C-alpha atoms as a PDB file:
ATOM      1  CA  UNK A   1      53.319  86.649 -13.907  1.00  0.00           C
ATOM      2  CA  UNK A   2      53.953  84.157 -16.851  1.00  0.00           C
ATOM      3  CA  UNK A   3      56.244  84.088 -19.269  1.00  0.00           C
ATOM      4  CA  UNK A   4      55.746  85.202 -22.703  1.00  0.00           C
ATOM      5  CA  UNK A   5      55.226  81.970 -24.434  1.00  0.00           C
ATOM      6  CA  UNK A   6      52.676  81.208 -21.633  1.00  0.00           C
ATOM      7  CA  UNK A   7      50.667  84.355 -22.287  1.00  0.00           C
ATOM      8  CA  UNK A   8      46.795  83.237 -23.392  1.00  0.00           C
ATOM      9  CA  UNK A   9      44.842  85.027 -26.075  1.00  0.00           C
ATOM     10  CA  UNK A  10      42.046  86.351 -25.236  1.00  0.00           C
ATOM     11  CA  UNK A  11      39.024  85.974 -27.270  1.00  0.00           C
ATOM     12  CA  UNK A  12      38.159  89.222 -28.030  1.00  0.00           C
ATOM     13  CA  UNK A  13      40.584  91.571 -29.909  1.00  0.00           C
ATOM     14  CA  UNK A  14      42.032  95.359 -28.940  1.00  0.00           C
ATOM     15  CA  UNK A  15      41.889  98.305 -30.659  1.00  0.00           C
ATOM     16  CA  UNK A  16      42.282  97.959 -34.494  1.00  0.00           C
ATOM     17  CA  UNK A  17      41.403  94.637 -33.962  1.00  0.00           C
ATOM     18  CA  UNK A  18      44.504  93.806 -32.334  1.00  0.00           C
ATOM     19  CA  UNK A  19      44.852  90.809 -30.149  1.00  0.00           C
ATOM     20  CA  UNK A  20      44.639  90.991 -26.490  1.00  0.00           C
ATOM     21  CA  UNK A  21      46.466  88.764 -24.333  1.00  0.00           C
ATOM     22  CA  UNK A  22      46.313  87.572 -20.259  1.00  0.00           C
ATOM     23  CA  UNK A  23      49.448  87.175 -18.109  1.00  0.00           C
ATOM     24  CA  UNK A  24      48.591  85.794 -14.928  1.00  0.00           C
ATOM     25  CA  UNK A  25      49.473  83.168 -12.266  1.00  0.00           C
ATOM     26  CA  UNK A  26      45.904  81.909 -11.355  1.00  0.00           C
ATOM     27  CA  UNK A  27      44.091  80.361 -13.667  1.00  0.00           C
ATOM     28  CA  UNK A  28      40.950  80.653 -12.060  1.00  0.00           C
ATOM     29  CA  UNK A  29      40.920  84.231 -11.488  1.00  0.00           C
ATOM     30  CA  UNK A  30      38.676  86.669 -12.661  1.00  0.00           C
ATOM     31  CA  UNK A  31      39.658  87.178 -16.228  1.00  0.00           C
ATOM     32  CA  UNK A  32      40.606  84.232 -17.137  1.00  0.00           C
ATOM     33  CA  UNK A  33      37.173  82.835 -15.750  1.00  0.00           C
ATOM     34  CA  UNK A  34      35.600  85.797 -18.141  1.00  0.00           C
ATOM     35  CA  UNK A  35      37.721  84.223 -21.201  1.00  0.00           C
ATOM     36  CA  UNK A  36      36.746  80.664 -20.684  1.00  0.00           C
ATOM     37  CA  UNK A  37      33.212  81.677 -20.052  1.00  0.00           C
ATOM     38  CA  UNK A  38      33.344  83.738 -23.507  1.00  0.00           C
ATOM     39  CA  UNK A  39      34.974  81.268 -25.210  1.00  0.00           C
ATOM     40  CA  UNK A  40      32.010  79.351 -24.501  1.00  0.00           C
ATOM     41  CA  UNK A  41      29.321  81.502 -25.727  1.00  0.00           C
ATOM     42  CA  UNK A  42      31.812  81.628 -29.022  1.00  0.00           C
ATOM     43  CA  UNK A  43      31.503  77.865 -29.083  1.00  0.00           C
ATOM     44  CA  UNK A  44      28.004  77.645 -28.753  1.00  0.00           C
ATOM     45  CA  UNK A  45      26.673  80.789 -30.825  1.00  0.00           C
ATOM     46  CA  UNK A  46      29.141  79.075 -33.656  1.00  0.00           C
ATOM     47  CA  UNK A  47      27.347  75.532 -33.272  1.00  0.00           C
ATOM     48  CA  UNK A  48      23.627  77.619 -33.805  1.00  0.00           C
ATOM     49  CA  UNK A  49      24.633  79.553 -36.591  1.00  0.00           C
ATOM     50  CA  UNK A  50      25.983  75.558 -38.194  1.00  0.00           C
ATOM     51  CA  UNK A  51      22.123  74.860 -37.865  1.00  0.00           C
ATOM     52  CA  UNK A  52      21.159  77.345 -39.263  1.00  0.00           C
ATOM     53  CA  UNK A  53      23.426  77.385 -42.122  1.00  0.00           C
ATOM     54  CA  UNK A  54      22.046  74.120 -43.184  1.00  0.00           C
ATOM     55  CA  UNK A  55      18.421  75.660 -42.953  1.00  0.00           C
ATOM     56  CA  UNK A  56      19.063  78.826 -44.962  1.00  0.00           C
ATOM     57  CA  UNK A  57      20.811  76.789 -47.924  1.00  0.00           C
ATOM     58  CA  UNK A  58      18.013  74.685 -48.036  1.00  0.00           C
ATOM     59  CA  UNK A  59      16.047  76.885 -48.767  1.00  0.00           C
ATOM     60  CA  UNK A  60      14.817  77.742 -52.584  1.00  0.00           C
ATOM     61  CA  UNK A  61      13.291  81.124 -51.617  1.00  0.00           C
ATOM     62  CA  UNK A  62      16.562  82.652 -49.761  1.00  0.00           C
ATOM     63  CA  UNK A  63      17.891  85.633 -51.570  1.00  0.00           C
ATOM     64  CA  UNK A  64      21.351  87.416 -52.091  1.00  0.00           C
ATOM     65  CA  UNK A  65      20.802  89.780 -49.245  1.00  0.00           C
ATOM     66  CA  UNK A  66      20.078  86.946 -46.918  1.00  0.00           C
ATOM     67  CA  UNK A  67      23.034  84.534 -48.188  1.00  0.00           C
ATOM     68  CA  UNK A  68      25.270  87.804 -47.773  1.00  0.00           C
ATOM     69  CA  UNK A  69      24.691  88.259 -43.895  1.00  0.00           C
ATOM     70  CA  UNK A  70      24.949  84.666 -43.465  1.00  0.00           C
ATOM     71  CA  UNK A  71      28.462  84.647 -44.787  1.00  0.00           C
ATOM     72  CA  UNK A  72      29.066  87.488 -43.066  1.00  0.00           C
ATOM     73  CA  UNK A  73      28.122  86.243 -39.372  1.00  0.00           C
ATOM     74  CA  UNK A  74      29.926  83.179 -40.792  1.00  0.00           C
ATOM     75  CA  UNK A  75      33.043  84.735 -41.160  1.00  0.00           C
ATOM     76  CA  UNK A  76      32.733  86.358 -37.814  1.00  0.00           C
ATOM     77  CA  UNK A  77      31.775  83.436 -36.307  1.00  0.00           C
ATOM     78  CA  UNK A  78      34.754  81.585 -38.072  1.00  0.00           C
ATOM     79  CA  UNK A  79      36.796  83.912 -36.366  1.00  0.00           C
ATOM     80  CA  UNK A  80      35.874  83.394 -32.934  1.00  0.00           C
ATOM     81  CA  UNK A  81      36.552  79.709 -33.217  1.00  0.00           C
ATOM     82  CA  UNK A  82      39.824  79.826 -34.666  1.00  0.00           C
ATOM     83  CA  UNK A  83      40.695  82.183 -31.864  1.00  0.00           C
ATOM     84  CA  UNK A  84      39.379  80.080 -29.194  1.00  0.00           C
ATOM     85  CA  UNK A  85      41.317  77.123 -30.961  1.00  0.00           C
ATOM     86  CA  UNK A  86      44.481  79.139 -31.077  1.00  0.00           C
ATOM     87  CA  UNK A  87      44.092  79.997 -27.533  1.00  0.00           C
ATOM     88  CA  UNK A  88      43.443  76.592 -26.780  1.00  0.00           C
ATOM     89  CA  UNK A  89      45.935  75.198 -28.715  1.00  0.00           C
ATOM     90  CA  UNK A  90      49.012  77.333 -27.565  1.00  0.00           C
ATOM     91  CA  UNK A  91      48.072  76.593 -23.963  1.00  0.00           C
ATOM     92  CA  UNK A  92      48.474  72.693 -24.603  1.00  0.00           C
ATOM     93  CA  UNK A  93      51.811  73.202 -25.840  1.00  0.00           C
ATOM     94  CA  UNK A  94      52.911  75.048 -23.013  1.00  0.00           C
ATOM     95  CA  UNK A  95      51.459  71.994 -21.010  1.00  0.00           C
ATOM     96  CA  UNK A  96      53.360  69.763 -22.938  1.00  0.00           C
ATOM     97  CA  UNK A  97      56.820  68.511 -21.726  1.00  0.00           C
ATOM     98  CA  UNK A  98      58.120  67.622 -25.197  1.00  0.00           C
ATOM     99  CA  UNK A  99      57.428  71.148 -26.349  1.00  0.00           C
ATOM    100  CA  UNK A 100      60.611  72.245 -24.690  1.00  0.00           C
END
C-alpha cells in the first residue's frame, strides 16, 4: 500500500460528502482505471456545459429559473474539476523529487 501523502482522491465524495481516497500499489488497477476514466467524463461534461454557458447568456429570452440551474450545474461542475485538479495536482508532487 502507499503512504499517506501518496494516497489519490478520488473524484467522487463519501457519505456527507466526504472525500474518498485510493491506496494502492498499481496504478493501473481496477479503481484507479475507474477514477481516471471518471475524471474524464468530469473533464469533458465540464468543457459542454462551458458551451453552453456562452449560449444561455447570450440569450435575451433566458429567464431566472433557467440562469438558476445553470449556476447550479455550474457549481457542481466547478466542483468536479477542482477535484480532479487537486487529485492531479497532489499526485505530481509526490512525483516530484524536490518535494521532499
Amino acid at each position: 500500500m502507499t503512504p499517506r501523502n501518496e494516497l489519490r482522491l478520488l473524484p467522487w465524495s463519501g457519505p456527507e460528502g466526504k472525500p474518498c481516497y485510493l491506496s494502492t500499489d498499481d496504478p493501473d488497477g481496477y479503481m484507479s482505471r475507474l477514477a481516471d476514466n471518471i475524471e474524464s467524463v468530469q473533464l469533458g461534461s465540464a468543457g459542454e456545459l462551458l458551451a453552453h454557458v456562452h449560449e444561455t447568456l447570450d440569450d435575451q429570452d433566458a429567464n431566472p429559473d433557467d440562469m438558476r440551474r445553470l449556476a447550479r450545474e455550474l457549481a457542481g461542475s466547478l466542483r468536479d474539476v477542482l477535484r480532479v485538479a487537486t487529485s492531479r495536482g497532489a499526485l505530481l508532487a509526490v512525483g516530484d523529487p524536490h518535494n521532499i
